[in-house]
XYZ file of C-alpha atoms in Angstrom:
538
model
C -27.926 5.690 13.556
C -24.815 3.605 14.344
C -22.391 5.017 16.908
C -18.723 5.752 16.235
C -16.430 5.301 19.230
C -13.379 7.568 19.074
C -10.013 6.054 19.859
C -7.751 7.311 21.307
C -9.791 8.847 24.167
C -7.679 10.807 26.714
C -10.343 11.433 29.348
C -11.091 9.393 32.523
C -13.657 6.623 32.331
C -17.288 7.802 32.362
C -16.270 11.488 32.369
C -18.353 13.574 29.991
C -16.591 15.748 27.404
C -18.261 18.204 25.049
C -16.899 18.766 21.551
C -16.645 22.572 21.491
C -14.490 23.506 18.472
C -12.180 22.403 15.670
C -8.560 23.348 15.099
C -6.548 23.213 11.895
C -6.196 20.171 9.647
C -2.573 19.075 9.396
C -0.371 16.321 8.004
C 1.252 13.936 10.471
C 4.761 12.546 10.080
C 3.390 9.713 7.925
C 1.769 12.163 5.499
C -1.785 11.415 6.689
C -4.272 14.266 7.122
C -5.620 14.813 10.647
C -7.903 17.350 12.342
C -7.511 18.862 15.797
C -10.673 18.595 17.893
C -11.226 20.527 21.138
C -13.181 18.963 24.016
C -14.157 20.568 27.307
C -14.705 18.707 30.586
C -15.702 20.140 33.947
C -12.592 18.740 35.605
C -9.863 19.285 32.983
C -11.104 22.261 30.977
C -10.222 22.317 27.263
C -8.118 19.522 25.796
C -7.186 19.256 22.103
C -7.105 15.784 20.528
C -6.359 14.887 16.903
C -8.233 12.364 14.757
C -8.006 11.322 11.095
C -9.398 14.046 8.830
C -11.889 11.533 7.427
C -13.672 11.574 10.808
C -14.916 15.154 10.263
C -18.272 14.199 8.610
C -19.343 12.446 11.841
C -18.387 15.229 14.263
C -20.537 18.190 15.356
C -19.898 21.034 17.774
C -21.974 20.433 20.899
C -21.825 16.626 20.890
C -21.402 15.061 24.350
C -19.029 12.086 24.606
C -18.374 9.539 27.323
C -15.680 6.866 26.956
C -15.202 8.068 23.372
C -18.824 7.422 22.375
C -21.244 10.199 21.413
C -24.486 10.255 23.420
C -27.129 10.262 20.669
C -30.039 10.597 23.107
C -28.887 13.702 24.930
C -29.714 16.906 22.994
C -26.840 19.051 21.783
C -26.416 22.590 23.065
C -28.006 25.459 21.187
C -31.307 26.677 19.773
C -32.782 26.655 16.280
C -32.392 29.731 14.068
C -33.579 30.457 10.542
C -32.220 33.247 8.342
C -31.551 34.215 4.721
C -28.616 36.014 3.099
C -28.473 37.695 -0.292
C -25.284 35.928 -1.393
C -22.559 33.693 0.060
C -19.812 36.170 -0.827
C -21.322 38.937 1.327
C -19.932 37.457 4.520
C -17.124 39.081 6.482
C -14.230 36.701 7.239
C -12.582 37.071 10.649
C -11.243 34.687 13.318
C -12.595 33.099 16.457
C -10.840 35.498 18.826
C -13.150 38.273 17.520
C -16.193 36.480 18.954
C -17.623 37.602 22.305
C -16.254 35.456 25.149
C -19.795 34.843 26.332
C -20.351 32.936 23.083
C -17.208 30.811 23.354
C -14.027 30.994 25.416
C -10.955 29.397 23.832
C -8.953 29.567 27.079
C -6.299 31.639 25.256
C -5.445 28.727 22.935
C -4.251 30.305 19.633
C -4.879 27.083 17.700
C -8.601 27.456 18.372
C -9.060 31.220 18.234
C -7.258 31.644 14.905
C -9.787 29.497 13.036
C -11.695 31.446 10.383
C -15.279 32.594 10.923
C -17.694 34.005 8.319
C -20.062 36.645 9.682
C -23.402 37.334 7.967
C -25.774 40.101 9.016
C -29.486 39.269 8.832
C -32.495 40.640 10.760
C -30.198 42.793 12.949
C -28.301 39.688 14.081
C -24.746 38.714 13.177
C -24.541 34.987 12.425
C -21.017 33.603 12.873
C -20.362 30.419 10.873
C -17.053 28.510 11.262
C -15.477 28.053 7.832
C -14.966 24.356 8.557
C -18.723 23.958 9.171
C -19.647 25.685 5.888
C -17.142 23.479 4.010
C -18.550 20.377 5.712
C -22.158 21.108 4.828
C -21.358 22.100 1.237
C -18.943 19.330 0.333
C -18.202 16.650 2.935
C -20.822 13.971 3.531
C -18.339 11.072 3.715
C -14.686 10.447 4.459
C -14.132 9.989 0.728
C -15.075 13.556 -0.082
C -13.096 14.746 2.941
C -9.850 13.275 1.611
C -10.388 14.083 -2.053
C -11.021 17.707 -1.044
C -7.348 17.816 -0.004
C -6.025 16.460 -3.299
C -5.347 18.466 -6.451
C -8.001 17.461 -8.989
C -9.364 15.127 -6.284
C -12.967 15.421 -7.444
C -12.038 14.249 -10.936
C -10.684 11.004 -9.477
C -14.208 10.084 -8.323
C -15.821 10.712 -11.693
C -15.266 8.679 -14.848
C -17.570 10.662 -17.123
C -19.526 13.913 -17.046
C -21.150 14.854 -20.319
C -24.030 17.312 -20.755
C -26.408 16.825 -23.665
C -29.022 19.527 -23.620
C -30.437 19.569 -20.082
C -29.474 15.912 -19.461
C -26.221 15.080 -17.690
C -24.580 11.705 -18.356
C -22.715 11.128 -15.101
C -20.531 8.077 -14.303
C -18.904 7.563 -10.907
C -15.633 5.665 -10.677
C -14.915 2.468 -8.773
C -13.283 4.611 -6.051
C -16.790 5.439 -4.836
C -18.154 2.564 -2.687
C -21.384 0.974 -3.881
C -23.262 2.147 -0.779
C -22.437 5.736 -1.642
C -23.554 5.320 -5.251
C -27.012 6.709 -4.483
C -29.294 9.146 -6.293
C -28.702 11.846 -3.681
C -24.914 11.497 -3.896
C -25.066 11.532 -7.694
C -27.073 14.753 -7.481
C -24.640 16.252 -4.958
C -21.393 15.262 -6.699
C -22.625 16.240 -10.140
C -23.657 19.658 -8.776
C -20.162 20.272 -7.363
C -18.568 19.045 -10.589
C -20.716 20.891 -13.147
C -21.680 24.161 -11.415
C -18.593 26.296 -12.075
C -19.124 28.573 -9.058
C -19.415 25.615 -6.706
C -16.498 23.833 -8.380
C -14.322 26.933 -7.895
C -15.361 27.022 -4.243
C -14.367 23.336 -3.856
C -10.996 23.901 -5.563
C -10.267 26.980 -3.453
C -10.078 24.975 -0.209
C -6.969 23.069 -1.309
C -5.522 25.946 -3.349
C -5.707 28.480 -0.514
C -4.202 26.051 1.969
C -1.341 25.090 -0.334
C -0.717 28.730 -1.367
C -0.475 29.686 2.301
C 2.056 26.910 2.893
C 4.207 28.045 -0.064
C 4.000 31.696 1.012
C 5.098 30.920 4.579
C 7.790 28.424 3.596
C 8.697 28.563 -0.142
C 11.415 25.917 0.117
C 9.626 23.541 2.487
C 5.830 23.980 2.313
C 5.289 20.532 3.849
C 6.648 21.883 7.147
C 3.741 24.354 7.270
C 1.221 21.680 6.293
C 2.497 19.525 9.146
C 2.074 22.442 11.533
C -1.494 23.050 10.354
C -3.282 25.867 8.521
C -6.745 27.263 9.393
C -9.173 26.407 6.604
C -10.228 29.161 4.223
C -12.545 29.231 1.225
C -13.377 31.547 -1.682
C -17.062 32.434 -1.429
C -18.957 32.618 -4.748
C -21.507 35.222 -5.850
C -24.409 32.877 -5.210
C -27.766 33.559 -3.631
C -30.147 34.158 -2.073
C -29.277 31.411 0.424
C -31.534 30.157 3.198
C -30.171 28.411 6.294
C -31.594 26.521 9.261
C -28.956 26.259 11.974
C -28.334 25.225 15.576
C -26.492 27.866 17.567
C -26.140 29.918 20.725
C -26.928 33.642 21.071
C -25.380 36.469 23.078
C -26.859 39.920 22.503
C -26.974 40.380 18.687
C -24.440 37.610 17.912
C -25.276 33.986 17.120
C -22.512 31.377 16.972
C -23.586 28.693 14.514
C -22.568 25.266 15.809
C -24.211 23.253 13.043
C -25.920 23.989 9.737
C -28.970 21.734 9.710
C -30.278 22.697 6.262
C -29.141 24.983 3.480
C -31.008 25.896 0.296
C -31.278 28.236 -2.639
C -29.077 26.369 -5.106
C -29.752 25.564 -8.753
C -28.492 22.388 -10.373
C -27.244 22.962 -13.958
C -29.186 19.924 -15.214
C -32.830 18.895 -15.213
C -32.091 15.177 -15.550
C -29.107 13.036 -14.514
C -28.435 9.733 -16.242
C -26.321 8.094 -13.568
C -24.070 5.031 -13.598
C -21.732 3.257 -11.180
C -19.937 -0.121 -11.657
C -22.149 -1.626 -8.938
C -25.379 -0.825 -10.796
C -26.645 -4.067 -12.299
C -29.940 -5.318 -13.654
C -31.347 -8.034 -11.407
C -32.624 -11.212 -13.020
C -34.505 -13.790 -10.964
C -34.435 -17.589 -11.229
C -35.932 -20.430 -9.200
C -32.694 -21.810 -7.750
C -31.915 -22.195 -4.040
C -30.784 -19.150 -2.032
C -27.593 -19.444 0.034
C -27.604 -17.889 3.504
C -24.312 -17.346 5.342
C -24.486 -17.565 9.120
C -21.896 -15.963 11.396
C -22.119 -16.545 15.168
C -22.986 -13.611 17.409
C -25.492 -10.796 17.380
C -25.508 -7.922 14.993
C -24.192 -4.638 16.356
C -24.276 -1.413 14.409
C -21.496 0.267 16.407
C -18.045 1.084 15.051
C -14.735 1.635 16.840
C -12.266 4.024 15.233
C -8.882 2.436 14.507
C -6.685 5.489 15.010
C -3.500 3.531 14.262
C -4.483 2.912 10.644
C -2.404 4.435 7.874
C -4.853 3.756 5.064
C -8.401 2.452 5.030
C -9.018 -0.410 2.640
C -10.587 0.658 -0.621
C -13.519 -1.659 -1.270
C -16.529 -0.959 -3.446
C -18.751 -3.088 -1.191
C -17.541 -1.969 2.221
C -19.834 -0.914 5.058
C -20.474 2.818 5.253
C -21.022 4.593 8.557
C -24.036 6.851 8.212
C -23.341 10.537 8.894
C -25.697 12.846 10.807
C -28.210 14.187 8.267
C -27.880 17.612 6.640
C -30.570 18.820 4.241
C -29.469 20.469 1.006
C -32.247 22.046 -1.040
C -32.225 22.771 -4.763
C -34.649 25.239 -6.353
C -34.856 22.755 -9.200
C -34.637 19.094 -8.253
C -33.077 17.111 -11.108
C -34.490 13.663 -11.712
C -31.899 10.890 -11.385
C -32.220 7.801 -13.561
C -29.821 4.908 -13.134
C -28.277 3.072 -16.068
C -27.814 -0.635 -15.349
C -25.544 -2.387 -17.821
C -24.479 -5.641 -16.165
C -26.689 -8.405 -14.806
C -26.949 -9.675 -11.218
C -28.591 -13.095 -10.839
C -30.756 -13.774 -7.755
C -32.447 -16.994 -6.742
C -35.965 -17.199 -5.285
C -36.039 -20.797 -4.074
C -35.464 -22.370 -0.670
C -32.765 -21.096 1.698
C -29.637 -23.247 1.931
C -27.359 -22.456 4.881
C -23.616 -22.294 4.244
C -20.977 -21.743 6.914
C -18.256 -19.990 4.926
C -17.993 -16.476 3.649
C -18.745 -12.974 4.874
C -22.074 -11.380 5.663
C -25.476 -13.021 5.914
C -28.465 -12.651 8.170
C -26.475 -12.932 11.382
C -23.341 -10.865 11.816
C -20.582 -10.558 14.389
C -19.523 -8.012 16.977
C -18.677 -4.313 16.722
C -16.602 -3.521 13.686
C -13.257 -1.747 13.825
C -13.109 0.926 11.144
C -10.666 3.460 9.788
C -11.519 6.937 8.562
C -8.060 7.418 7.106
C -7.614 7.957 3.398
C -8.307 4.805 1.409
C -6.180 2.826 -0.980
C -6.468 -0.578 -2.562
C -5.041 -3.041 -0.080
C -5.664 -0.837 2.939
C -2.926 -1.103 5.551
C -0.383 -3.071 3.508
C 2.825 -2.857 5.571
C 5.519 -0.551 4.147
C 9.020 -1.661 3.258
C 11.583 -0.602 5.866
C 13.686 1.597 3.597
C 16.528 3.452 5.318
C 17.620 5.945 2.634
C 14.722 6.081 0.131
C 12.045 8.655 1.010
C 8.536 7.215 0.830
C 5.278 9.126 0.345
C 1.598 8.378 1.110
C -0.104 6.028 -1.334
C -2.773 8.713 -1.882
C -0.212 10.657 -3.953
C 0.364 7.713 -6.292
C -1.640 9.003 -9.249
C -1.458 6.486 -12.090
C -0.734 3.433 -9.913
C -4.349 2.608 -9.073
C -4.642 -0.411 -11.467
C -1.359 -1.753 -10.096
C -2.670 -1.536 -6.522
C -5.792 -3.454 -7.551
C -3.645 -6.107 -9.175
C -1.554 -6.471 -5.991
C -4.750 -6.842 -3.960
C -5.873 -9.722 -6.197
C -2.418 -11.251 -5.814
C -2.735 -11.071 -2.004
C -6.189 -12.660 -1.987
C -5.474 -15.405 -4.516
C -1.941 -16.630 -3.793
C -0.052 -17.541 -0.571
C 2.188 -14.490 -0.654
C 3.393 -12.028 1.981
C 3.518 -8.455 0.667
C 5.030 -5.147 1.757
C 4.712 -2.041 -0.392
C 5.986 1.538 -0.439
C 5.541 4.436 -2.837
C 8.384 6.735 -3.918
C 8.732 9.767 -6.149
C 10.988 9.185 -9.136
C 14.072 11.445 -9.078
C 13.686 14.957 -10.468
C 15.680 16.427 -13.340
C 13.897 15.446 -16.560
C 10.550 16.062 -18.212
C 9.686 12.427 -17.510
C 9.740 13.202 -13.768
C 6.535 15.240 -14.131
C 3.248 13.819 -15.426
C 1.057 15.638 -17.915
C -1.238 16.888 -15.126
C 1.700 18.551 -13.346
C 1.993 15.928 -10.600
C 5.357 14.389 -9.759
C 5.654 10.884 -11.215
C 5.754 8.121 -8.628
C 6.621 4.443 -8.498
C 5.664 1.522 -6.282
C 8.201 -0.865 -4.773
C 6.674 -4.173 -3.682
C 8.462 -6.821 -1.634
C 6.860 -10.235 -2.186
C 7.714 -13.375 -0.261
C 6.411 -16.444 -2.091
C 7.432 -19.695 -0.395
C 11.084 -19.247 0.571
C 11.904 -16.727 -2.186
C 11.754 -12.926 -1.836
C 11.269 -10.819 -4.933
C 11.059 -7.050 -5.473
C 8.803 -5.445 -8.060
C 9.317 -1.924 -9.392
C 6.251 -0.391 -11.077
C 6.387 3.153 -12.451
C 3.188 5.212 -12.538
C 1.773 5.544 -16.036
C -1.174 8.003 -15.939
C -0.087 9.004 -19.453
C 0.135 5.338 -20.648
C 3.904 5.654 -20.938
C 5.444 2.510 -22.372
C 7.691 1.159 -19.628
C 7.973 -2.408 -18.382
C 7.558 -3.631 -14.821
C 10.850 -4.749 -13.273
C 11.131 -7.977 -11.276
C 14.281 -8.047 -9.138
C 15.432 -11.384 -7.729
C 18.228 -10.785 -5.198
C 20.732 -13.455 -4.237
C 20.576 -15.093 -0.812
C 23.673 -13.095 0.157
C 22.250 -9.681 -0.883
C 21.829 -7.350 2.070
C 18.787 -5.099 2.240
C 21.046 -2.047 2.030
C 22.477 -3.291 -1.281
C 18.974 -3.979 -2.646
C 17.904 -0.477 -1.654
C 20.976 1.020 -3.332
C 20.262 -0.889 -6.549
C 16.658 0.367 -6.638
C 17.915 3.923 -6.206
C 20.426 3.504 -9.066
C 17.764 1.993 -11.323
C 15.397 4.920 -10.761
C 18.145 7.467 -11.344
C 19.092 5.701 -14.569
C 15.426 5.606 -15.600
C 15.128 9.389 -15.336
C 18.447 10.051 -17.090
C 17.233 7.851 -19.951
C 14.022 9.931 -20.071
C 11.713 7.142 -18.974
C 13.498 4.015 -20.198
C 15.388 1.461 -18.140
C 19.129 1.988 -18.537
C 20.662 -1.316 -19.629
C 24.071 -0.212 -18.363
C 22.639 0.236 -14.856
C 20.780 -3.083 -15.099
C 24.078 -4.818 -15.920
C 25.725 -3.196 -12.865
C 23.295 -4.835 -10.436
C 25.635 -7.741 -9.698
C 23.867 -8.711 -6.470
C 20.812 -9.923 -8.325
C 20.190 -13.449 -9.534
C 18.048 -12.023 -12.254
C 16.269 -8.835 -13.361
C 13.300 -9.410 -15.644
C 11.254 -6.882 -17.611
C 7.535 -7.609 -17.856
C 5.568 -5.761 -20.523
C 2.077 -4.311 -20.080
C -0.615 -5.612 -22.433
C -3.738 -3.602 -23.123
C -5.676 -6.841 -23.585
C -4.912 -7.949 -19.997
C -7.569 -7.565 -17.349
C -6.322 -6.766 -13.853
C -6.866 -10.417 -12.895
C -4.913 -11.576 -15.986
C -2.113 -9.255 -14.913
C -2.071 -10.723 -11.389
C -1.970 -14.324 -12.619
C 0.723 -13.532 -15.188
C 2.858 -11.899 -12.501
C 2.286 -14.829 -10.116
C 3.562 -17.135 -12.839
C 6.751 -15.087 -13.014
C 7.215 -15.234 -9.238
C 6.972 -19.014 -9.127
C 9.668 -19.577 -11.759
């Protein structure tokens, strides 16, 4: 299995550090989710470090690290245990400080000891399972599921279609799911979470309980509590019997579970899954020459975490770092059949070497990766607004096609792009989308040649009829004036209940031109990009 090197790494070179516990997930000042991770060294004791929340699928209690890299050869601490419980909801929820110190000593650090533990009694032994470990094994096998777990209706964003006909489930994953995760096992797992109501309620409860706690503690500023961090909690369903194989440590009649290795006793609602993903294509063979791309250097399977990333690039064909295996057993094992609609052509002739392109039989050095939340375009630089409050791109529900169009624009034309996402002003029904989410808009600054243009695109998850605005400032326009005009335009938009206010448009005297560009249902995303590029060049 490929190794993930953690950066930043606060310990001296070649000093060993054991991952002993997890703290609370929290939002940083940029709005990105992170997780506190506790390491113990012989010299420094316990030190708490934070990493992107999307790193959690790759981390296990008991892992030994040196120079930020996990030693995969050295065995992790703990012994194997096997037990069964009658139902998940029969556990007693407490916190880490209630554990015997001989099991784990938190060095009086409240952040660690306040994390929730579920205690199950079986065979005269009390098994203590960290809530974060149960959530990981049930739901999080990739950074994608980690981040969508922390979004309202996040699971629905990964699924285009879920339709049961008899005992057959027609299940379509969206383009948000990378092709390498569009596997039979992931289709079985995701469809189980989505269609089993007890499991779906358990998934939803993670975000709901966290957000409810934030509102309860700070009704007028819940984000302040989310930035501080909240111990994870979960609503346990009446579901069982459940069988577990775990790795843990024992003291007297207590066992602290460090990792759930296998969990079983579940029933999938369907007997057969007819599965589809945009990457699934029928392969047709022909006798033409095969092209082989060659990149200098030897292939390495190691990855270095880019901890400075704001957003990972969303790419259906990106490399996926394999997570440590966890076995999930179903009493019934639904058969997965893949629907393949499109055609992929492959040649079977002689190999022809080409020097351009990405990939091939020979690859380069270690790859730098991000486990931050993903968005189309990845780490597109933000616009340096001074008075407008920006939000993470992950909250931009309804702007996904626009982001894809901007990505095509970046790849196809010689443009320099910055982009930020804002909430539209409150005060009207238009400010809230049909799903209850606050409506957002994207502001894009595009430099094409010597000209700089601003684009204002309002989120349309409800297919609201509103044109894209292209703002062309004069050479004398200061950035502060441009920012003020954008603010006035958005305020006028809301006051006009979702229509651009012509009076406000006329007041923008510092613009050479403001152009409205309509949306056409017949346009593909590529058509949209080329049509917009034509506007920028005029």
